[in-house]
PDB file of C-alpha atoms in Angstrom:
ATOM      1  CA  MET A 810     -23.266  -8.045   7.178  1.00  0.00           C
ATOM      2  CA  ALA A 811     -21.501 -10.308   4.535  1.00  0.00           C
ATOM      3  CA  ASP A 812     -18.244  -9.107   3.127  1.00  0.00           C
ATOM      4  CA  ASN A 813     -19.805  -8.779  -0.264  1.00  0.00           C
ATOM      5  CA  GLN A 814     -22.336  -6.585   0.724  1.00  0.00           C
ATOM      6  CA  TYR A 815     -19.997  -3.687   1.272  1.00  0.00           C
ATOM      7  CA  PRO A 816     -18.771  -1.703  -1.690  1.00  0.00           C
ATOM      8  CA  ILE A 817     -15.440  -2.852  -3.008  1.00  0.00           C
ATOM      9  CA  HIS A 818     -13.288  -0.206  -1.639  1.00  0.00           C
ATOM     10  CA  GLU A 819     -14.452  -1.020   1.941  1.00  0.00           C
ATOM     11  CA  ARG A 820     -13.748  -4.800   1.620  1.00  0.00           C
ATOM     12  CA  LEU A 821     -10.417  -6.598   3.261  1.00  0.00           C
ATOM     13  CA  PRO A 822      -8.723  -7.374   0.191  1.00  0.00           C
ATOM     14  CA  PHE A 823      -8.743  -3.895  -1.225  1.00  0.00           C
ATOM     15  CA  ALA A 824      -7.991  -2.259   2.408  1.00  0.00           C
ATOM     16  CA  SER A 825      -5.065  -4.860   2.400  1.00  0.00           C
ATOM     17  CA  LEU A 826      -3.785  -3.798  -0.886  1.00  0.00           C
ATOM     18  CA  LEU A 827      -3.788  -0.107   0.185  1.00  0.00           C
ATOM     19  CA  THR A 828      -1.943  -0.900   3.459  1.00  0.00           C
ATOM     20  CA  MET A 829       0.730  -3.150   1.430  1.00  0.00           C
ATOM     21  CA  ALA A 830       1.034  -0.220  -0.991  1.00  0.00           C
ATOM     22  CA  ALA A 831       1.425   2.424   1.547  1.00  0.00           C
ATOM     23  CA  GLY A 832       4.009   0.249   3.512  1.00  0.00           C
ATOM     24  CA  SER A 833       5.870  -0.403   0.235  1.00  0.00           C
ATOM     25  CA  LEU A 834       5.852   3.159  -0.815  1.00  0.00           C
ATOM     26  CA  ASP A 835       7.336   4.416   2.708  1.00  0.00           C
ATOM     27  CA  ALA A 836       9.951   1.552   2.580  1.00  0.00           C
ATOM     28  CA  TYR A 837      10.961   2.469  -0.964  1.00  0.00           C
ATOM     29  CA  SER A 838      11.125   6.310  -0.402  1.00  0.00           C
ATOM     30  CA  TYR A 839      12.985   5.716   2.930  1.00  0.00           C
ATOM     31  CA  LEU A 840      15.484   3.591   1.798  1.00  0.00           C
ATOM     32  CA  ALA A 841      16.147   4.752  -1.843  1.00  0.00           C
ATOM     33  CA  HIS A 842      15.558   8.525  -1.493  1.00  0.00           C
ATOM     34  CA  GLY A 843      17.237  10.042   1.466  1.00  0.00           C
ATOM     35  CA  GLN A 844      15.697   8.634   4.510  1.00  0.00           C
ATOM     36  CA  VAL A 845      12.462  10.494   4.090  1.00  0.00           C
ATOM     37  CA  PHE A 846       8.957   8.780   4.246  1.00  0.00           C
ATOM     38  CA  ALA A 847       6.486   9.455   1.431  1.00  0.00           C
ATOM     39  CA  GLY A 848       3.206   8.639   3.645  1.00  0.00           C
ATOM     40  CA  LEU A 849       4.282   8.415   7.122  1.00  0.00           C
ATOM     41  CA  GLN A 850       4.534  12.115   7.960  1.00  0.00           C
ATOM     42  CA  THR A 851       4.653  11.494  11.644  1.00  0.00           C
ATOM     43  CA  GLY A 852       7.992   9.684  11.045  1.00  0.00           C
ATOM     44  CA  ASN A 853       9.071  12.720   8.931  1.00  0.00           C
ATOM     45  CA  LEU A 854       7.860  15.201  11.824  1.00  0.00           C
ATOM     46  CA  ILE A 855      10.142  13.273  14.272  1.00  0.00           C
ATOM     47  CA  LEU A 856      13.099  13.198  12.115  1.00  0.00           C
ATOM     48  CA  PHE A 857      12.584  16.773  11.151  1.00  0.00           C
ATOM     49  CA  GLY A 858      12.935  17.455  14.841  1.00  0.00           C
ATOM     50  CA  ILE A 859      15.889  15.393  15.282  1.00  0.00           C
ATOM     51  CA  HIS A 860      17.794  17.190  12.488  1.00  0.00           C
ATOM     52  CA  LEU A 861      16.486  20.671  13.812  1.00  0.00           C
ATOM     53  CA  GLY A 862      17.630  19.756  17.283  1.00  0.00           C
ATOM     54  CA  ARG A 863      21.181  18.879  15.788  1.00  0.00           C
ATOM     55  CA  LEU A 864      20.957  22.170  13.871  1.00  0.00           C
ATOM     56  CA  GLU A 865      21.131  20.194  10.543  1.00  0.00           C
ATOM     57  CA  PHE A 866      18.862  22.621   8.843  1.00  0.00           C
ATOM     58  CA  LEU A 867      19.537  21.332   5.249  1.00  0.00           C
ATOM     59  CA  ASN A 868      18.580  17.753   6.206  1.00  0.00           C
ATOM     60  CA  ALA A 869      15.510  19.157   8.225  1.00  0.00           C
ATOM     61  CA  PHE A 870      14.132  20.843   5.156  1.00  0.00           C
ATOM     62  CA  HIS A 871      13.802  17.539   3.172  1.00  0.00           C
ATOM     63  CA  TYR A 872      11.132  16.460   5.840  1.00  0.00           C
ATOM     64  CA  VAL A 873       9.363  19.913   5.638  1.00  0.00           C
ATOM     65  CA  LEU A 874       8.971  19.476   1.802  1.00  0.00           C
ATOM     66  CA  SER A 875       7.539  16.000   2.090  1.00  0.00           C
ATOM     67  CA  ILE A 876       5.250  17.126   4.739  1.00  0.00           C
ATOM     68  CA  LEU A 877       4.190  19.898   2.762  1.00  0.00           C
ATOM     69  CA  ALA A 878       3.502  18.018  -0.447  1.00  0.00           C
ATOM     70  CA  PHE A 879       1.601  15.537   1.524  1.00  0.00           C
ATOM     71  CA  PHE A 880      -0.487  18.588   2.855  1.00  0.00           C
ATOM     72  CA  ILE A 881      -0.869  19.912  -0.726  1.00  0.00           C
ATOM     73  CA  GLY A 882      -2.071  16.373  -1.977  1.00  0.00           C
ATOM     74  CA  THR A 883      -4.523  16.121   0.716  1.00  0.00           C
ATOM     75  CA  ILE A 884      -6.031  19.682  -0.501  1.00  0.00           C
ATOM     76  CA  ILE A 885      -6.112  18.655  -4.231  1.00  0.00           C
ATOM     77  CA  VAL A 886      -7.931  15.515  -3.393  1.00  0.00           C
ATOM     78  CA  ARG A 887     -10.190  17.281  -1.127  1.00  0.00           C
ATOM     79  CA  ILE A 888     -11.119  19.644  -4.310  1.00  0.00           C
ATOM     80  CA  LEU A 889     -11.587  16.662  -6.256  1.00  0.00           C
ATOM     81  CA  GLN A 890     -13.851  15.097  -3.901  1.00  0.00           C
ATOM     82  CA  TYR A 891     -16.111  18.403  -3.791  1.00  0.00           C
ATOM     83  CA  ARG A 892     -15.868  18.333  -7.595  1.00  0.00           C
ATOM     84  CA  PHE A 893     -17.054  14.803  -8.034  1.00  0.00           C
ATOM     85  CA  ALA A 894     -19.476  14.976  -5.227  1.00  0.00           C
ATOM     86  CA  ASP A 895     -22.472  14.835  -7.483  1.00  0.00           C
ATOM     87  CA  MET A 896     -21.202  11.653  -9.124  1.00  0.00           C
ATOM     88  CA  PRO A 897     -23.962   8.567  -8.818  1.00  0.00           C
ATOM     89  CA  THR A 898     -21.489   6.644  -6.438  1.00  0.00           C
ATOM     90  CA  PRO A 899     -18.524   7.160  -4.663  1.00  0.00           C
ATOM     91  CA  VAL A 900     -16.789   4.463  -6.860  1.00  0.00           C
ATOM     92  CA  HIS A 901     -16.940   6.769  -9.908  1.00  0.00           C
ATOM     93  CA  ARG A 902     -15.146   9.589  -7.755  1.00  0.00           C
ATOM     94  CA  GLN A 903     -12.684   6.844  -6.309  1.00  0.00           C
ATOM     95  CA  ARG A 904     -11.616   5.935  -9.966  1.00  0.00           C
ATOM     96  CA  TRP A 905     -10.646   9.557 -10.654  1.00  0.00           C
ATOM     97  CA  ILE A 906      -8.676   9.658  -7.368  1.00  0.00           C
ATOM     98  CA  LEU A 907      -6.848   6.424  -8.019  1.00  0.00           C
ATOM     99  CA  ILE A 908      -5.925   7.656 -11.399  1.00  0.00           C
ATOM    100  CA  TYR A 909      -4.623  11.075  -9.852  1.00  0.00           C
ATOM    101  CA  ALA A 910      -2.653   8.872  -7.341  1.00  0.00           C
ATOM    102  CA  ILE A 911      -1.246   6.413 -10.078  1.00  0.00           C
ATOM    103  CA  LEU A 912      -0.270   9.436 -12.254  1.00  0.00           C
ATOM    104  CA  PHE A 913       1.776  11.087  -9.178  1.00  0.00           C
ATOM    105  CA  LEU A 914       3.322   7.520  -8.549  1.00  0.00           C
ATOM    106  CA  LEU A 915       4.281   7.337 -12.216  1.00  0.00           C
ATOM    107  CA  ILE A 916       5.704  10.874 -12.342  1.00  0.00           C
ATOM    108  CA  GLY A 917       7.559  10.058  -9.226  1.00  0.00           C
ATOM    109  CA  TRP A 918       9.110   6.979 -10.606  1.00  0.00           C
ATOM    110  CA  GLY A 919       9.967   8.797 -13.901  1.00  0.00           C
ATOM    111  CA  ALA A 920      11.494  11.774 -12.026  1.00  0.00           C
ATOM    112  CA  SER A 921      13.635   9.203 -10.027  1.00  0.00           C
ATOM    113  CA  TYR A 922      15.887   8.911 -12.993  1.00  0.00           C
ATOM    114  CA  VAL A 923      16.433  12.423 -13.546  1.00  0.00           C
ATOM    115  CA  ALA A 924      15.544  14.607 -10.588  1.00  0.00           C
ATOM    116  CA  PRO A 925      16.678  14.700  -6.967  1.00  0.00           C
ATOM    117  CA  SER A 926      15.272  12.422  -4.360  1.00  0.00           C
ATOM    118  CA  ILE A 927      13.270  15.426  -2.662  1.00  0.00           C
ATOM    119  CA  VAL A 928      11.361  15.875  -5.791  1.00  0.00           C
ATOM    120  CA  VAL A 929      10.550  12.208  -6.116  1.00  0.00           C
ATOM    121  CA  ILE A 930       9.596  12.128  -2.484  1.00  0.00           C
ATOM    122  CA  MET A 931       7.174  15.280  -3.304  1.00  0.00           C
ATOM    123  CA  PHE A 932       5.246  13.251  -5.915  1.00  0.00           C
ATOM    124  CA  LEU A 933       5.196  10.255  -3.987  1.00  0.00           C
ATOM    125  CA  SER A 934       3.910  11.966  -1.000  1.00  0.00           C
ATOM    126  CA  MET A 935       1.011  13.647  -2.935  1.00  0.00           C
ATOM    127  CA  ALA A 936      -0.039  10.078  -4.184  1.00  0.00           C
ATOM    128  CA  ALA A 937       0.149   8.856  -0.536  1.00  0.00           C
ATOM    129  CA  ALA A 938      -2.030  11.693   0.663  1.00  0.00           C
ATOM    130  CA  ALA A 939      -4.639  10.621  -2.114  1.00  0.00           C
ATOM    131  CA  GLU A 940      -4.932   7.032  -0.540  1.00  0.00           C
ATOM    132  CA  LEU A 941      -5.311   8.278   2.916  1.00  0.00           C
ATOM    133  CA  GLN A 942      -7.917  11.031   2.112  1.00  0.00           C
ATOM    134  CA  GLU A 943     -10.179   8.916  -0.206  1.00  0.00           C
ATOM    135  CA  PHE A 944     -10.027   5.571   1.265  1.00  0.00           C
ATOM    136  CA  ARG A 945     -11.069   5.757   4.930  1.00  0.00           C
ATOM    137  CA  LYS A 946     -13.362   2.843   5.706  1.00  0.00           C
ATOM    138  CA  LEU A 947     -13.277  -0.926   5.937  1.00  0.00           C
ATOM    139  CA  LYS A 948     -16.770  -2.517   6.168  1.00  0.00           C
ATOM    140  CA  GLY A 949     -18.196   0.827   7.343  1.00  0.00           C
ATOM    141  CA  VAL A 950     -15.673   1.595  10.186  1.00  0.00           C
ATOM    142  CA  SER A 951     -12.990   4.073  10.078  1.00  0.00           C
ATOM    143  CA  PHE A 952      -9.806   2.652   8.485  1.00  0.00           C
ATOM    144  CA  THR A 953      -6.347   4.139   7.928  1.00  0.00           C
ATOM    145  CA  PRO A 954      -4.081   2.535   5.679  1.00  0.00           C
ATOM    146  CA  LEU A 955      -1.132   4.692   6.661  1.00  0.00           C
ATOM    147  CA  MET A 956      -0.245   4.724  10.370  1.00  0.00           C
ATOM    148  CA  MET A 957       0.010   7.793  12.421  1.00  0.00           C
ATOM    149  CA  THR A 958      -0.553  10.461   9.586  1.00  0.00           C
ATOM    150  CA  GLY A 959      -4.209  11.028  10.062  1.00  0.00           C
ATOM    151  CA  ASN A 960      -3.957  14.394  12.108  1.00  0.00           C
ATOM    152  CA  LEU A 961      -1.659  15.926   9.225  1.00  0.00           C
ATOM    153  CA  ARG A 962      -4.483  14.738   6.943  1.00  0.00           C
ATOM    154  CA  LYS A 963      -7.057  16.250   9.135  1.00  0.00           C
ATOM    155  CA  LEU A 964      -5.399  19.483   9.472  1.00  0.00           C
ATOM    156  CA  ALA A 965      -5.220  19.803   5.559  1.00  0.00           C
ATOM    157  CA  GLU A 966      -8.766  18.691   5.304  1.00  0.00           C
ATOM    158  CA  ALA A 967     -10.037  21.394   8.056  1.00  0.00           C
ATOM    159  CA  SER A 968      -7.858  24.217   6.299  1.00  0.00           C
ATOM    160  CA  PHE A 969      -9.407  23.576   3.003  1.00  0.00           C
ATOM    161  CA  ASP A 970     -12.887  23.388   4.636  1.00  0.00           C
ATOM    162  CA  SER A 971     -12.560  26.460   6.561  1.00  0.00           C
ATOM    163  CA  ILE A 972     -12.149  28.678   3.385  1.00  0.00           C
ATOM    164  CA  LEU A 973     -15.160  27.431   1.907  1.00  0.00           C
TER     165      LEU A 973
END
């Protein structure tokens, strides 16, 4: 099937932009906000374990907040997916979810001037969760723009689905 026969959100240029945005977001959050990843929750779990093993509880707590924010962000997007399920095409829903993600990125950016880094990370993690939850296909095949975080997303999604 030719690339232009797939919806725009399943084409390589869009997927490439998502992947670059996710990588940039993680690099920024790690380097500028206390070595905590916004999207790469597997990395946060590993670093949480390291700090916990060293009995550095305060440092470990920062990773838990990012993981929790990502979890909550996934649930919020899942709610939006259910809310907008009856829209004519997925593109309509995806526009709303992109607006949500951009809003959280802007809040995180604004907060970086006045709030502690962990608050910024929480907003950025919620934006990263939106990307991972909504955009999961490339040319009809499973695609993950954030590496190794799918299990946390699946856990949040399954948790939400189990209460319906």
